[in-house]
PDB file of C-alpha atoms in Angstrom:
ATOM      1  CA  ALA A 171     -17.853   7.727  -9.797  1.00 92.00           C
ATOM      2  CA  ASN A 172     -15.140   7.529  -7.162  1.00 97.00           C
ATOM      3  CA  LEU A 173     -16.268   8.853  -3.783  1.00 97.00           C
ATOM      4  CA  THR A 174     -13.680   7.010  -1.697  1.00 98.00           C
ATOM      5  CA  SER A 175     -13.446   8.509   1.815  1.00 98.00           C
ATOM      6  CA  ALA A 176     -16.008  11.205   0.908  1.00 98.00           C
ATOM      7  CA  GLN A 177     -17.679  13.079   3.781  1.00 98.00           C
ATOM      8  CA  LEU A 178     -21.404  12.763   3.027  1.00 98.00           C
ATOM      9  CA  VAL A 179     -22.905  13.005   6.525  1.00 98.00           C
ATOM     10  CA  GLY A 180     -26.665  13.589   6.358  1.00 98.00           C
ATOM     11  CA  THR A 181     -26.599  13.873   2.554  1.00 97.00           C
ATOM     12  CA  ASN A 182     -29.864  13.464   0.626  1.00 98.00           C
ATOM     13  CA  LEU A 183     -29.348  10.932  -2.167  1.00 97.00           C
ATOM     14  CA  ILE A 184     -32.973   9.754  -2.411  1.00 97.00           C
ATOM     15  CA  GLY A 185     -33.589   7.834  -5.641  1.00 97.00           C
ATOM     16  CA  ALA A 186     -30.101   8.549  -6.990  1.00 98.00           C
ATOM     17  CA  ASN A 187     -28.515   6.215  -9.543  1.00 98.00           C
ATOM     18  CA  LEU A 188     -25.232   5.309  -7.864  1.00 98.00           C
ATOM     19  CA  SER A 189     -24.709   1.912  -9.478  1.00 98.00           C
ATOM     20  CA  LYS A 190     -21.075   0.763  -9.297  1.00 98.00           C
ATOM     21  CA  THR A 191     -20.043   3.925  -7.394  1.00 98.00           C
ATOM     22  CA  ASN A 192     -17.006   3.572  -5.126  1.00 98.00           C
ATOM     23  CA  PHE A 193     -17.964   4.695  -1.606  1.00 98.00           C
ATOM     24  CA  SER A 194     -15.237   2.718   0.176  1.00 98.00           C
ATOM     25  CA  GLN A 195     -14.472   4.255   3.576  1.00 98.00           C
ATOM     26  CA  ALA A 196     -16.969   7.077   2.884  1.00 98.00           C
ATOM     27  CA  ASN A 197     -18.843   8.667   5.783  1.00 98.00           C
ATOM     28  CA  LEU A 198     -22.580   8.398   5.028  1.00 98.00           C
ATOM     29  CA  HIS A 199     -23.726   8.712   8.657  1.00 98.00           C
ATOM     30  CA  GLN A 200     -27.471   9.533   8.695  1.00 98.00           C
ATOM     31  CA  ALA A 201     -27.496   9.859   4.879  1.00 98.00           C
ATOM     32  CA  SER A 202     -30.845   9.386   3.136  1.00 98.00           C
ATOM     33  CA  LEU A 203     -30.531   6.910   0.261  1.00 98.00           C
ATOM     34  CA  HIS A 204     -34.190   5.846   0.138  1.00 96.00           C
ATOM     35  CA  ARG A 205     -34.867   3.915  -3.116  1.00 97.00           C
ATOM     36  CA  ALA A 206     -31.361   4.675  -4.474  1.00 98.00           C
ATOM     37  CA  ASN A 207     -29.692   2.355  -6.976  1.00 98.00           C
ATOM     38  CA  LEU A 208     -26.481   1.064  -5.390  1.00 98.00           C
ATOM     39  CA  HIS A 209     -26.303  -2.043  -7.582  1.00 98.00           C
ATOM     40  CA  GLU A 210     -22.746  -3.463  -7.347  1.00 98.00           C
ATOM     41  CA  ALA A 211     -21.548  -0.361  -5.458  1.00 98.00           C
ATOM     42  CA  ASN A 212     -18.367  -0.545  -3.364  1.00 98.00           C
ATOM     43  CA  LEU A 213     -19.245   0.399   0.224  1.00 98.00           C
ATOM     44  CA  ARG A 214     -16.358  -1.417   1.905  1.00 98.00           C
ATOM     45  CA  LYS A 215     -15.717  -0.068   5.395  1.00 98.00           C
ATOM     46  CA  ALA A 216     -18.190   2.776   4.784  1.00 98.00           C
ATOM     47  CA  ASN A 217     -19.909   4.443   7.736  1.00 98.00           C
ATOM     48  CA  LEU A 218     -23.657   4.044   7.158  1.00 98.00           C
ATOM     49  CA  TYR A 219     -24.599   4.339  10.837  1.00 98.00           C
ATOM     50  CA  GLU A 220     -28.268   5.401  11.110  1.00 98.00           C
ATOM     51  CA  ALA A 221     -28.526   5.772   7.311  1.00 98.00           C
ATOM     52  CA  ASN A 222     -31.897   5.436   5.569  1.00 98.00           C
ATOM     53  CA  LEU A 223     -31.529   2.714   2.946  1.00 98.00           C
ATOM     54  CA  HIS A 224     -35.214   1.790   2.732  1.00 98.00           C
ATOM     55  CA  GLY A 225     -35.970  -0.019  -0.532  1.00 98.00           C
ATOM     56  CA  VAL A 226     -32.425   0.429  -1.862  1.00 98.00           C
ATOM     57  CA  ASP A 227     -31.029  -1.791  -4.634  1.00 98.00           C
ATOM     58  CA  LEU A 228     -27.822  -3.241  -3.159  1.00 98.00           C
ATOM     59  CA  ILE A 229     -27.716  -6.320  -5.407  1.00 98.00           C
ATOM     60  CA  GLY A 230     -24.128  -7.559  -5.553  1.00 98.00           C
ATOM     61  CA  ALA A 231     -22.860  -4.585  -3.517  1.00 98.00           C
ATOM     62  CA  ASP A 232     -19.649  -4.896  -1.494  1.00 98.00           C
ATOM     63  CA  LEU A 233     -20.371  -3.887   2.108  1.00 98.00           C
ATOM     64  CA  ARG A 234     -17.580  -5.858   3.762  1.00 98.00           C
ATOM     65  CA  GLY A 235     -16.621  -4.295   7.095  1.00 98.00           C
ATOM     66  CA  ALA A 236     -19.206  -1.499   6.746  1.00 98.00           C
ATOM     67  CA  ASP A 237     -20.916   0.037   9.783  1.00 98.00           C
ATOM     68  CA  LEU A 238     -24.684  -0.245   9.315  1.00 98.00           C
ATOM     69  CA  ARG A 239     -25.659  -0.002  12.983  1.00 98.00           C
ATOM     70  CA  GLU A 240     -29.244   1.180  13.395  1.00 98.00           C
ATOM     71  CA  ALA A 241     -29.578   1.664   9.628  1.00 98.00           C
ATOM     72  CA  ASN A 242     -32.984   1.324   7.976  1.00 98.00           C
ATOM     73  CA  LEU A 243     -32.688  -1.363   5.297  1.00 98.00           C
ATOM     74  CA  SER A 244     -36.351  -2.345   5.300  1.00 98.00           C
ATOM     75  CA  GLY A 245     -37.390  -3.666   1.914  1.00 98.00           C
ATOM     76  CA  ALA A 246     -33.828  -3.409   0.591  1.00 98.00           C
ATOM     77  CA  ASP A 247     -32.584  -5.832  -2.065  1.00 98.00           C
ATOM     78  CA  LEU A 248     -29.288  -7.301  -0.837  1.00 98.00           C
ATOM     79  CA  CYS A 249     -29.200 -10.399  -3.065  1.00 98.00           C
ATOM     80  CA  TRP A 250     -25.620 -11.588  -3.592  1.00 98.00           C
ATOM     81  CA  ALA A 251     -24.298  -8.735  -1.435  1.00 98.00           C
ATOM     82  CA  LYS A 252     -20.923  -9.150   0.260  1.00 98.00           C
ATOM     83  CA  LEU A 253     -21.580  -8.457   3.956  1.00 98.00           C
ATOM     84  CA  THR A 254     -18.647 -10.314   5.530  1.00 98.00           C
ATOM     85  CA  GLY A 255     -17.805  -8.766   8.908  1.00 97.00           C
ATOM     86  CA  THR A 256     -20.435  -6.051   8.473  1.00 98.00           C
ATOM     87  CA  VAL A 257     -21.933  -4.505  11.626  1.00 98.00           C
ATOM     88  CA  LEU A 258     -25.730  -4.518  11.355  1.00 98.00           C
ATOM     89  CA  ALA A 259     -26.530  -4.361  15.077  1.00 98.00           C
ATOM     90  CA  ARG A 260     -30.024  -2.947  15.725  1.00 98.00           C
ATOM     91  CA  ALA A 261     -30.532  -2.488  11.960  1.00 98.00           C
ATOM     92  CA  ASN A 262     -34.015  -2.643  10.453  1.00 98.00           C
ATOM     93  CA  LEU A 263     -33.989  -5.355   7.773  1.00 98.00           C
ATOM     94  CA  ILE A 264     -37.722  -6.051   7.858  1.00 98.00           C
ATOM     95  CA  GLY A 265     -38.850  -7.510   4.538  1.00 98.00           C
ATOM     96  CA  SER A 266     -35.388  -7.242   3.016  1.00 98.00           C
ATOM     97  CA  ASP A 267     -34.132  -9.702   0.405  1.00 98.00           C
ATOM     98  CA  LEU A 268     -30.827 -11.276   1.473  1.00 98.00           C
ATOM     99  CA  ARG A 269     -30.923 -14.309  -0.817  1.00 98.00           C
ATOM    100  CA  ASP A 270     -27.441 -15.706  -1.441  1.00 98.00           C
ATOM    101  CA  ALA A 271     -25.812 -12.842   0.499  1.00 98.00           C
ATOM    102  CA  ASN A 272     -22.532 -13.575   2.277  1.00 98.00           C
ATOM    103  CA  LEU A 273     -23.040 -12.526   5.913  1.00 98.00           C
ATOM    104  CA  ARG A 274     -20.131 -14.573   7.280  1.00 98.00           C
ATOM    105  CA  GLY A 275     -19.002 -13.119  10.631  1.00 98.00           C
ATOM    106  CA  ALA A 276     -21.543 -10.255  10.489  1.00 98.00           C
ATOM    107  CA  ASP A 277     -22.951  -8.695  13.660  1.00 98.00           C
ATOM    108  CA  LEU A 278     -26.757  -8.746  13.545  1.00 98.00           C
ATOM    109  CA  ARG A 279     -27.379  -8.354  17.286  1.00 98.00           C
ATOM    110  CA  ASP A 280     -30.897  -7.089  17.985  1.00 98.00           C
ATOM    111  CA  ALA A 281     -31.576  -6.626  14.254  1.00 98.00           C
ATOM    112  CA  GLY A 282     -35.129  -6.705  12.917  1.00 98.00           C
ATOM    113  CA  LEU A 283     -35.285  -9.439  10.284  1.00 98.00           C
ATOM    114  CA  GLN A 284     -39.021 -10.075  10.273  1.00 98.00           C
ATOM    115  CA  TRP A 285     -40.228 -11.344   6.882  1.00 98.00           C
ATOM    116  CA  ALA A 286     -36.662 -11.157   5.500  1.00 98.00           C
ATOM    117  CA  ASN A 287     -35.687 -13.673   2.827  1.00 98.00           C
ATOM    118  CA  LEU A 288     -32.398 -15.316   3.824  1.00 98.00           C
ATOM    119  CA  GLY A 289     -32.614 -18.184   1.325  1.00 98.00           C
ATOM    120  CA  GLY A 290     -29.121 -19.435   0.487  1.00 98.00           C
ATOM    121  CA  ALA A 291     -27.436 -16.731   2.610  1.00 98.00           C
ATOM    122  CA  ASN A 292     -24.174 -17.638   4.358  1.00 98.00           C
ATOM    123  CA  LEU A 293     -24.820 -17.237   8.106  1.00 98.00           C
ATOM    124  CA  HIS A 294     -21.562 -18.855   9.250  1.00 98.00           C
ATOM    125  CA  ASP A 295     -20.316 -17.203  12.485  1.00 98.00           C
ATOM    126  CA  VAL A 296     -23.072 -14.548  12.383  1.00 98.00           C
ATOM    127  CA  ASN A 297     -24.111 -13.054  15.715  1.00 98.00           C
ATOM    128  CA  LEU A 298     -27.932 -13.152  15.796  1.00 98.00           C
ATOM    129  CA  SER A 299     -28.284 -12.561  19.562  1.00 98.00           C
ATOM    130  CA  GLY A 300     -31.576 -10.830  20.262  1.00 98.00           C
ATOM    131  CA  ALA A 301     -32.443 -10.612  16.552  1.00 98.00           C
ATOM    132  CA  ASN A 302     -36.074 -10.895  15.491  1.00 98.00           C
ATOM    133  CA  LEU A 303     -36.377 -13.529  12.738  1.00 98.00           C
ATOM    134  CA  SER A 304     -40.146 -13.819  13.036  1.00 98.00           C
ATOM    135  CA  ARG A 305     -41.555 -15.176   9.740  1.00 98.00           C
ATOM    136  CA  ALA A 306     -38.146 -14.882   8.067  1.00 98.00           C
ATOM    137  CA  ALA A 307     -37.370 -17.325   5.265  1.00 98.00           C
ATOM    138  CA  VAL A 308     -34.362 -19.179   6.691  1.00 98.00           C
ATOM    139  CA  THR A 309     -33.609 -22.856   7.246  1.00 97.00           C
ATOM    140  CA  ASP A 310     -32.726 -24.565  10.518  1.00 96.00           C
ATOM    141  CA  GLU A 311     -29.482 -25.641   8.823  1.00 97.00           C
ATOM    142  CA  GLN A 312     -28.573 -21.999   8.190  1.00 98.00           C
ATOM    143  CA  LEU A 313     -29.371 -21.054  11.789  1.00 98.00           C
ATOM    144  CA  THR A 314     -27.073 -23.795  13.136  1.00 97.00           C
ATOM    145  CA  GLN A 315     -24.169 -22.012  11.378  1.00 97.00           C
ATOM    146  CA  ALA A 316     -24.725 -18.851  13.441  1.00 98.00           C
ATOM    147  CA  LYS A 317     -22.259 -17.928  16.153  1.00 98.00           C
ATOM    148  CA  SER A 318     -25.066 -17.017  18.565  1.00 98.00           C
ATOM    149  CA  LEU A 319     -28.860 -17.076  18.641  1.00 98.00           C
ATOM    150  CA  THR A 320     -29.169 -16.190  22.331  1.00 98.00           C
ATOM    151  CA  GLY A 321     -32.456 -14.399  22.941  1.00 98.00           C
ATOM    152  CA  ALA A 322     -33.354 -14.379  19.234  1.00 98.00           C
ATOM    153  CA  THR A 323     -36.954 -14.697  18.104  1.00 98.00           C
ATOM    154  CA  LEU A 324     -37.036 -17.601  15.654  1.00 98.00           C
ATOM    155  CA  PRO A 325     -39.110 -17.728  12.437  1.00 98.00           C
ATOM    156  CA  ASP A 326     -41.913 -19.631  14.230  1.00 96.00           C
ATOM    157  CA  GLY A 327     -42.133 -16.869  16.894  1.00 96.00           C
ATOM    158  CA  THR A 328     -40.424 -18.836  19.685  1.00 96.00           C
ATOM    159  CA  LYS A 329     -37.521 -17.392  21.668  1.00 96.00           C
ATOM    160  CA  HIS A 330     -34.129 -19.093  21.533  1.00 95.00           C
ATOM    161  CA  ALA A 331     -32.679 -19.772  24.975  1.00 85.00           C
TER     162      ALA A 331
END
């Protein structure tokens, strides 16, 4: 389906099968997509501000340049997702699976990443200021690629200066 630039503010799409749907530049502000299938969906530059994406399948989805500020992505599967330049400030990514995701240049300020799996994810130039990475699966090598870790809680529970 092609929903490019669609106005879907507050829409209820709970559990919907939206695999490979084109939502580029769509407005999904405060939409409820809990447990939806967005496998390989195109969400480039979509507005998902405050959207509920709890437990969503976003494997291989294209979210480049999307606005996911304050979105709930807890338990979401974002393996191999394209998140380059995505804004995820204050997003809830607790327990999410971000293995091999490309987060290059993403904004994850103050994001909740507790228990998230970031194995193999590209964190080059990512802003993790104030983010909570407590018990997250991420290597020190990955964290050195980040643009900023100021005030972040590291996987071992310590605060970064």
